[in-house]
Coordinates of C-alpha atoms and ligand atoms in Angstrom, one line a residue:
X1 CA -0.2 0.1 0.0
X2 CA 1.3 3.8 -0.8
X3 CA 0.8 6.6 1.5
X4 CA 1.6 10.1 0.8
X5 CA 4.2 12.0 2.8
X6 CA 3.6 15.7 2.7
X7 CA 5.3 18.8 4.3
X8 CA 2.6 21.6 4.4
X9 CA 2.9 25.4 5.0
X10 CA 3.7 26.1 1.6
X11 CA 1.5 28.2 -0.6
X12 CA 0.5 26.5 -3.9
X13 CA 1.1 28.6 -6.8
X14 CA 0.8 28.0 -10.6
X15 CA -1.3 26.5 -13.5
X16 CA -3.0 22.9 -13.2
X17 CA -5.1 20.9 -15.6
X18 CA -8.4 18.8 -14.2
X19 CA -9.3 15.6 -15.9
X20 CA -11.9 14.1 -17.2
X21 CA -15.0 13.5 -14.8
X22 CA -14.8 10.0 -13.3
X23 CA -18.3 10.1 -12.3
X24 CA -19.5 10.7 -15.8
X25 CA -17.0 8.1 -17.3
X26 CA -18.6 5.2 -15.2
X27 CA -22.0 5.4 -16.2
X28 CA -21.0 5.9 -19.9
X29 CA -18.9 3.1 -19.7
X30 CA -21.6 1.1 -18.1
X31 CA -24.3 2.4 -20.7
X32 CA -21.9 1.2 -23.7
X33 CA -23.2 -2.3 -23.1
X34 CA -26.1 -0.7 -24.9
X35 CA -24.6 -0.1 -28.3
X36 CA -24.2 -2.8 -31.2
X37 CA -21.1 -1.4 -32.3
X38 CA -17.8 -0.1 -30.7
X39 CA -17.8 3.3 -28.9
X40 CA -15.0 5.3 -28.3
X41 CA -14.5 7.4 -25.2
X42 CA -12.3 10.3 -25.1
X43 CA -10.7 12.1 -21.7
X44 CA -11.7 9.3 -19.6
X45 CA -9.5 9.6 -16.3
X46 CA -6.7 6.9 -15.3
X47 CA -7.9 6.2 -12.1
X48 CA -8.7 2.7 -10.2
X49 CA -12.5 3.1 -10.4
X50 CA -11.9 3.2 -14.4
X51 CA -9.7 0.0 -14.2
X52 CA -12.3 -1.8 -11.5
X53 CA -15.4 -1.2 -13.9
X54 CA -13.2 -2.3 -17.1
X55 CA -13.0 -5.6 -15.2
X56 CA -16.6 -5.6 -14.4
X57 CA -17.3 -5.1 -17.9
X58 CA -14.6 -7.6 -19.2
X59 CA -16.7 -10.2 -17.0
X60 CA -19.9 -9.3 -18.9
X61 CA -17.8 -9.8 -22.5
X62 CA -17.3 -6.5 -23.4
X63 CA -13.8 -5.5 -24.1
X64 CA -11.9 -2.2 -22.8
X65 CA -8.8 -0.9 -24.4
X66 CA -6.7 2.1 -23.9
X67 CA -5.6 3.3 -27.4
X68 CA -2.3 5.0 -28.2
X69 CA -4.4 8.6 -28.2
X70 CA -5.4 7.7 -24.8
X71 CA -9.6 7.4 -25.8
X72 CA -11.2 4.0 -24.5
X73 CA -12.2 1.8 -27.2
X74 CA -15.3 0.0 -26.0
X75 CA -16.8 -3.2 -27.5
X76 CA -19.2 -6.2 -26.9
X77 CA -17.2 -9.4 -27.9
X78 CA -19.7 -11.7 -26.2
X79 CA -23.1 -10.9 -25.4
X80 CA -24.0 -13.8 -23.1
X81 CA -22.4 -13.1 -20.1
X82 CA -25.2 -11.4 -17.7
X83 CA -23.6 -11.7 -14.2
X84 CA -21.6 -9.0 -12.5
X85 CA -19.9 -10.5 -9.5
X86 CA -19.6 -9.5 -5.8
X87 CA -16.0 -9.7 -5.9
X88 CA -15.6 -6.8 -8.0
X89 CA -19.3 -4.6 -7.4
X90 CA -18.2 -4.7 -3.8
X91 CA -15.0 -2.6 -4.5
X92 CA -16.8 0.1 -6.3
X93 CA -20.6 0.6 -6.3
X94 CA -20.7 2.8 -9.5
X95 CA -20.5 -0.8 -11.1
X96 CA -24.3 -1.2 -10.3
X97 CA -24.9 1.1 -13.2
X98 CA -24.4 -2.2 -15.9
X99 CA -27.9 -3.4 -14.4
X100 CA -29.7 -1.2 -16.6
X101 CA -28.0 -1.4 -19.7
X102 CA -27.7 -5.0 -19.0
X103 CA -31.1 -5.9 -18.3
X104 CA -32.2 -3.6 -21.6
X105 CA -29.6 -5.1 -24.1
X106 CA -29.5 -8.4 -22.9
X107 CA -33.2 -8.8 -21.3
X108 CA -31.3 -10.4 -18.1
X109 CA -28.9 -9.3 -15.4
X110 CA -27.8 -10.8 -12.2
X111 CA -25.7 -7.9 -10.7
X112 CA -24.4 -8.0 -6.9
X113 CA -25.5 -5.8 -4.2
X114 CA -22.9 -3.2 -3.8
X115 CA -23.2 -3.8 0.0
X116 CA -21.8 -1.1 2.8
X117 CA -20.2 2.0 1.6
X118 CA -18.3 4.6 4.0
X119 CA -20.7 7.4 3.5
X120 CA -23.2 5.4 5.4
X121 CA -26.4 4.0 4.3
X122 CA -26.7 3.9 0.6
X123 CA -29.8 1.9 -0.9
X124 CA -30.7 0.9 -4.4
X125 CA -34.2 1.0 -3.7
X126 CA -35.0 3.8 -6.5
X127 CA -32.6 1.9 -9.0
X128 CA -34.8 -1.2 -8.7
X129 CA -38.3 0.5 -8.5
X130 CA -37.4 2.4 -11.6
X131 CA -36.4 -0.7 -13.3
X132 CA -39.5 -2.8 -12.0
X133 CA -41.7 0.3 -13.5
X134 CA -40.1 -0.3 -16.8
X135 CA -41.7 -3.8 -16.7
X136 CA -38.8 -5.7 -15.3
X137 CA -39.1 -9.0 -13.4
X138 CA -36.8 -8.2 -10.1
X139 CA -36.0 -10.7 -7.2
X140 CA -33.0 -10.6 -4.6
X141 CA -31.3 -13.9 -4.2
X142 CA -28.0 -14.6 -2.0
X143 CA -27.3 -10.7 -2.1
X144 CA -27.7 -11.0 -6.1
X145 CA -30.5 -8.4 -8.0
X146 CA -32.0 -10.8 -10.7
X147 CA -33.6 -8.9 -13.3
X148 CA -35.2 -10.0 -16.3
X149 CA -37.8 -8.3 -19.0
X150 CA -38.6 -9.8 -22.4
X151 CA -39.3 -6.5 -23.2
X152 CA -39.1 -2.9 -21.3
X153 CA -41.9 -0.6 -21.8
X154 CA -42.0 3.0 -21.3
X155 CA -43.5 4.5 -18.2
X156 CA -43.7 7.5 -16.0
X157 CA -41.5 7.2 -13.4
X158 CA -40.4 9.1 -9.9
X159 CA -37.1 8.6 -8.8
X160 CA -37.2 11.0 -5.7
X161 CA -35.7 9.6 -2.4
X162 CA -35.7 10.8 0.7
X163 CA -32.5 13.0 0.6
X164 CA -33.5 14.1 -3.0
X165 CA -32.6 12.8 -6.6
X166 CA -30.6 9.6 -7.2
X167 CA -27.5 10.4 -9.5
X168 CA -26.8 6.7 -10.8
X169 CA -30.4 5.6 -10.2
X170 CA -31.0 8.0 -12.9
X171 CA -28.6 6.6 -15.0
X172 CA -29.4 3.4 -14.6
X173 CA -33.4 4.0 -15.5
X174 CA -32.3 6.4 -18.2
X175 CA -29.9 3.9 -20.3
X176 CA -32.5 1.2 -19.9
X177 CA -35.4 3.4 -21.4
X178 CA -33.4 4.4 -24.3
X179 CA -34.2 0.6 -25.6
X180 CA -37.7 0.3 -23.9
X181 CA -40.8 0.4 -26.1
X182 CA -42.8 4.0 -26.0
X183 CA -41.9 6.8 -24.1
X184 CA -40.4 6.9 -20.6
X185 CA -41.0 10.1 -18.3
X186 CA -38.3 10.5 -15.3
X187 CA -39.5 12.7 -12.9
X188 CA -37.3 13.8 -9.8
X189 CA -34.1 13.0 -12.1
X190 CA -30.8 14.1 -10.9
X191 CA -29.5 17.1 -12.7
X192 CA -26.0 16.8 -12.2
X193 CA -23.9 17.5 -15.3
X194 CA -22.9 14.1 -15.3
X195 CA -26.3 12.8 -16.0
X196 CA -26.3 15.7 -19.0
X197 CA -22.9 14.0 -20.2
X198 CA -24.4 10.5 -20.1
X199 CA -27.7 11.6 -22.3
X200 CA -25.4 13.6 -24.8
X201 CA -23.5 10.1 -24.9
X202 CA -26.6 8.1 -25.4
X203 CA -28.1 10.4 -28.0
X204 CA -24.7 10.5 -29.7
X205 CA -25.5 6.6 -30.1
X206 CA -28.9 7.2 -31.4
X207 CA -30.7 7.6 -28.3
X208 CA -33.8 10.1 -28.2
X209 CA -33.5 11.6 -24.8
X210 CA -34.5 15.4 -23.9
X211 CA -34.7 17.1 -20.7
X212 CA -31.2 16.0 -19.3
X213 CA -30.2 18.5 -16.9
X214 CA -33.8 19.5 -15.3
X215 CA -36.2 17.5 -13.1
X216 CA -37.9 15.9 -16.0
X217 CA -36.5 13.9 -18.6
X218 CA -38.2 12.2 -21.5
X219 CA -36.7 9.3 -23.5
X220 CA -38.2 8.0 -26.6
X221 CA -37.4 4.6 -27.0
X222 CA -35.4 2.9 -29.8
X223 CA -34.9 -0.1 -31.9
X224 CA -31.2 0.1 -31.0
X225 CA -28.0 2.0 -30.4
X226 CA -25.2 2.6 -33.0
X227 CA -21.5 2.9 -32.2
X228 CA -19.8 6.6 -31.5
X229 CA -17.4 9.0 -30.1
X230 CA -18.0 10.9 -27.3
X231 CA -15.4 13.4 -25.1
X232 CA -16.5 13.0 -21.0
X233 CA -16.5 16.3 -19.6
X234 CA -14.4 17.5 -17.1
X235 CA -14.1 16.8 -13.6
X236 CA -15.9 19.4 -11.6
X237 CA -15.0 17.5 -8.4
X238 CA -11.2 17.2 -9.1
X239 CA -11.6 21.2 -10.3
X240 CA -12.8 22.1 -6.7
X241 CA -10.1 20.3 -4.9
X242 CA -7.3 21.5 -6.6
X243 CA -9.1 25.1 -6.0
X244 CA -9.5 24.3 -2.1
X245 CA -5.9 23.3 -2.6
X246 CA -4.8 26.7 -3.5
X247 CA -7.4 28.4 -0.8
X248 CA -6.0 26.2 2.0
X249 CA -2.4 26.8 1.6
X250 CA -2.7 30.7 1.1
X251 CA -1.9 30.4 -2.6
X252 CA -2.2 31.4 -6.1
X253 CA -3.5 28.2 -8.2
X254 CA -5.0 28.5 -11.9
X255 CA -7.3 25.4 -12.5
X256 CA -7.5 24.8 -16.5
X257 CA -10.3 22.8 -17.8
X258 CA -12.3 24.1 -14.5
X259 CA -16.2 24.7 -16.2
X260 CA -17.4 27.8 -14.4
X261 CA -20.9 26.7 -15.0
X262 CA -20.7 23.5 -13.3
X263 CA -18.8 25.0 -10.2
X264 CA -21.2 27.6 -9.4
X265 CA -22.1 26.6 -5.6
X266 CA -18.5 25.8 -4.6
X267 CA -17.2 29.1 -6.0
X268 CA -19.9 30.8 -4.3
X269 CA -18.2 29.5 -1.0
X270 CA -14.8 30.1 -1.7
X271 CA -16.0 33.7 -2.7
X272 CA -17.7 34.2 0.9
X273 CA -14.6 32.6 2.3
X274 CA -12.5 35.7 1.4
X275 CA -10.6 34.1 -2.0
X276 CA -10.3 36.2 -5.0
X277 CA -11.6 34.4 -8.1
X278 CA -11.1 35.3 -11.5
X279 CA -12.9 33.1 -14.2
X280 CA -13.5 32.0 -17.5
X281 CA -15.6 29.7 -19.2
X282 CA -13.2 27.0 -19.1
X283 CA -10.4 28.2 -16.1
X284 CA -10.6 29.4 -12.6
X285 CA -7.9 31.2 -10.7
X286 CA -8.1 31.4 -7.1
X287 CA -5.5 33.9 -4.5
X288 CA -6.1 33.7 -0.9
X289 CA -4.4 36.5 1.1
X290 CA -5.7 36.2 4.0
X291 CA -7.0 33.4 6.3
X292 CA -10.0 32.0 5.2
X293 CA -13.4 34.0 6.9
X294 CA -15.8 30.8 8.2
X295 CA -18.3 29.5 6.0
X296 CA -22.0 27.7 6.2
X297 CA -22.3 25.1 4.1
X298 CA -25.3 23.0 3.1
X299 CA -24.7 20.4 0.9
X300 CA -27.1 19.3 -1.5
X301 CA -28.1 18.0 -5.1
X302 CA -26.9 20.1 -8.2
X303 CA -26.8 23.0 -8.6
X304 CA -26.1 23.2 -4.9
X305 CA -22.6 22.5 -3.3
X306 CA -21.5 19.2 -4.0
X307 CA -21.4 16.5 -0.8
X308 CA -18.3 15.3 -2.7
X309 CA -16.6 18.7 -1.7
X310 CA -17.9 18.3 1.8
X311 CA -14.6 17.3 3.2
X312 CA -12.3 19.5 1.4
X313 CA -14.5 22.5 2.7
X314 CA -14.6 21.3 5.8
X315 CA -10.6 20.6 6.0
X316 CA -10.7 24.5 4.6
X317 CA -13.0 25.7 7.7
X318 CA -10.3 24.0 10.1
X319 CA -8.6 27.3 9.7
X320 CA -10.7 29.8 9.2
X321 CA -10.7 32.8 11.5
X322 CA -13.7 31.9 13.2
X323 CA -16.6 28.9 13.5
X324 CA -18.1 27.4 10.4
X325 CA -20.7 24.7 9.9
X326 CA -21.0 22.4 7.4
X327 CA -24.0 20.6 7.0
X328 CA -24.5 17.5 4.8
X329 CA -27.5 17.1 3.0
X330 CA -26.9 14.1 1.0
X331 CA -25.1 11.2 3.2
X332 CA -26.2 12.3 6.6
X333 CA -23.1 10.2 8.1
X334 CA -20.4 11.2 5.5
X335 CA -17.8 12.3 8.3
X336 CA -14.9 10.0 8.3
X337 CA -12.6 12.7 8.0
X338 CA -13.5 14.8 11.2
X339 CA -11.5 12.1 13.3
X340 CA -8.4 12.3 11.1
X341 CA -8.9 16.3 10.8
X342 CA -8.6 16.4 14.7
X343 CA -5.4 14.7 14.2
X344 CA -4.1 17.5 12.8
X345 CA -5.2 19.7 15.6
X346 CA -8.6 20.7 13.9
X347 CA -11.3 21.8 16.3
X348 CA -14.5 20.0 15.0
X349 CA -17.7 18.8 16.8
X350 CA -20.2 16.6 15.0
X351 CA -23.7 17.8 15.6
X352 CA -25.8 15.3 13.6
X353 CA -26.0 15.9 10.0
X354 CA -23.3 18.7 10.5
X355 CA -19.9 19.3 11.5
X356 CA -19.2 22.5 13.5
X357 CA -15.3 24.0 13.0
X358 CA -13.6 26.5 15.3
X359 CA -11.0 27.5 13.0
X360 CA -7.4 27.7 14.2
X361 CA -4.4 29.6 12.5
X362 CA -2.2 26.3 12.4
X363 CA -2.5 22.8 12.0
X364 CA 0.3 20.5 12.9
X365 CA 1.5 17.5 10.5
X366 CA 0.5 14.0 11.8
X367 CA 0.0 10.5 10.4
X368 CA -3.4 10.4 8.9
X369 CA -5.7 7.3 7.4
X370 CA -8.0 8.1 4.4
X371 CA -11.1 6.0 4.4
X372 CA -13.1 7.1 1.5
X373 CA -12.1 9.1 -1.7
X374 CA -12.9 12.4 -0.9
X375 CA -12.6 12.1 2.9
X376 CA -9.0 11.6 1.9
X377 CA -8.4 14.3 -0.5
X378 CA -9.5 16.4 2.3
X379 CA -6.8 15.1 4.4
X380 CA -4.4 15.7 1.9
X381 CA -5.6 19.3 1.6
X382 CA -5.4 19.4 5.2
X383 CA -1.5 18.3 5.4
X384 CA -0.8 20.7 2.6
X385 CA -2.0 23.7 5.2
X386 CA -0.5 21.9 8.6
X387 CA 3.2 23.1 9.7
X388 CA 5.6 19.9 9.7
X389 CA 5.4 16.2 8.1
X390 CA 2.3 14.4 7.5
X391 CA 1.7 10.8 6.1
X392 CA -1.4 9.9 4.5
X393 CA -1.7 6.5 4.6
X394 CA -4.4 4.0 2.5
X395 CA -4.2 6.5 -0.3
X396 CA -5.9 4.0 -2.6
X397 CA -9.0 5.4 -1.8
X398 CA -7.9 8.9 -3.1
X399 CA -6.5 7.1 -6.1
X400 CA -9.9 5.7 -6.9
X401 CA -11.0 9.1 -8.4
X402 CA -7.7 11.4 -8.6
X403 CA -5.3 11.2 -11.5
X404 CA -1.8 11.5 -10.2
X405 CA -2.9 13.5 -7.0
X406 CA 0.8 14.4 -6.0
X407 CA 2.4 14.9 -9.3
X408 CA -0.2 17.6 -10.0
X409 CA 0.2 19.0 -6.4
X410 CA 4.0 18.8 -6.7
X411 CA 3.8 20.8 -9.9
X412 CA 2.0 23.6 -7.8
X413 CA 5.0 23.7 -5.4
X414 CA 3.7 21.0 -3.2
X415 CA 6.4 19.0 -0.8
X416 CA 4.6 15.9 -1.6
X417 CA 5.9 12.2 -2.3
X418 CA 4.4 8.7 -2.7
X419 CA 6.2 6.1 -0.9
X420 CA 5.3 2.5 0.1
X421 CA 3.9 2.2 3.5
X422 CA 6.5 -0.3 4.9
X423 CA 9.2 2.4 4.7
X424 CA 7.6 4.6 7.4
X425 CA 8.7 8.2 6.9
X426 CA 10.1 10.4 10.0
X427 CA 7.1 12.5 11.3
X428 CA 7.7 15.8 12.7
X429 CA 8.7 19.6 12.0
X430 CA 11.0 19.4 9.3
Ligands
EPU1 N1 -30.7 7.1 -2.3 C1 -32.2 6.3 -1.8 N2 -32.0 5.3 -2.7 C2 -31.6 4.9 -4.0 C3 -30.3 5.7 -4.5 C4 -30.1 6.7 -3.4 O1 -32.4 7.1 -1.2 O2 -32.0 3.9 -4.6 C5 -30.1 8.5 -1.4 C6 -29.0 8.0 -1.1 O3 -28.4 7.2 0.0 C7 -28.1 9.6 -0.6 C8 -29.1 10.1 -2.1 O4 -30.2 9.5 -2.6 O5 -28.8 9.8 0.5 C9 -28.2 10.4 -3.2 O6 -27.5 9.3 -3.4 P1 -27.2 8.7 -5.2 O7 -27.9 7.9 -5.4 O8 -27.4 10.6 -6.0 O9 -25.6 8.6 -5.2 P2 -24.7 7.6 -6.3 O10 -25.5 7.8 -7.4 O11 -24.9 6.3 -5.7 C10 -22.9 9.5 -7.0 C11 -21.8 9.5 -7.1 C12 -21.2 10.0 -5.8 C13 -21.8 11.1 -5.2 C14 -23.4 11.0 -5.3 C15 -24.4 12.2 -4.7 C16 -20.9 8.4 -9.1 C17 -20.6 6.9 -9.3 N3 -21.3 8.4 -7.8 O12 -23.2 8.3 -6.2 O13 -19.9 10.2 -5.9 O14 -21.6 11.5 -3.9 O15 -24.0 10.5 -6.3 O16 -23.6 13.4 -5.6 O17 -21.4 9.1 -9.5 C18 -17.3 10.1 -5.1 O18 -17.1 10.5 -6.4 O19 -16.6 10.0 -4.2 C19 -19.2 9.5 -5.1 C20 -19.1 9.2 -3.7

């Protein structure tokens, strides 16, 4: 296992480029099962979750190859397998996105339930209800969802759950509905840019989807989907994380490939925290001259502040000049990073689904352990701000969604290196 060794308290400066969106690429890769011809997907990030989904697809007779130009070429070479095993699905919940496409294209899908997760309870009831409304017969047997349908039929479906819309649930049902007979209306659909990107991809293959990005999506079923080429949108969460890296270190960072229209909620928070932002359509610069002002944040579905940036904003709040309140509105228990941030000296109290953070002038380096992707990224950011050396262990969580995080941060002047965990580095002031 790798760890990151970080010597903090250096302002980051320079230019860095965000990669392609992991959370757009994964459902798009899964939806490639629907195509009758090869598809080419550009700007898919080289992250562990993409490798995991490639293994799931291989199990399903779908070949995923990275070409010399970096694009992924995806082609079904055997359309008989229908089973995605627990061994792979448990590693990454997004594997569940193969359920809808498999069912629609092969009429049968046997997909492991994803199981537990470090963000708290994450049911898939809405995915299943949506597919059942399309006419699928579903049952759960020994931890697997078994879904069958000779034919899917268009339906009027609500996908709204207790915490708002479901992103991958919308992806699953929208993908399946492309091949259903008749028209499907999805109400309470997720409005995230990743859903718009999936709809754009499916429409490129010949699907007839309108309204993606709105709460109501209409899908007119077609006989089959062809091949095609699609370029994945830039990763708004990675862009936000890099901007917060600039803010937390009192630096001056220019992030290219950051789409302003996707970052509104986060930029508002950074603006209120006192950052000087300059924006263009495809890049954002951040300059932080003083300690951040305290922030009041409630995460919610798009276009609000994303839950996937909550841990990083909590890290920023640890050095703010006063008391911040961070309310988690999507995954109420997503606070695994809080005890680790406290190891750096941060003063944080949990209050139900919120964290109350009393900012300090200085964090002090310590040994830390990542327990999920975004929480791990938050630890890296906090370590960049902390005085002295920190070790962030179990960095594989961060590798699931960040392409070369230490290289990008090093390019901005961060003192950061990847080490094998069996060679523990000395911890303390450097
Ligand atoms: N929910 C239900 N029933 C369902 C599905 C979801 O009640 O059937 C609830 C969830 O428990 C949660 C809320 O609905 O309270 C929203 O969950 P959602 O289904 O939207 O989450 P997801 O689709 O499983 C995606 C991202 C997550 C991101 C969330 C929220 C991908 C592959 N994953 O997950 O990304 O946090 O949307 O925006 O797109 C990450 O990248 O680190 C990550 C966790």
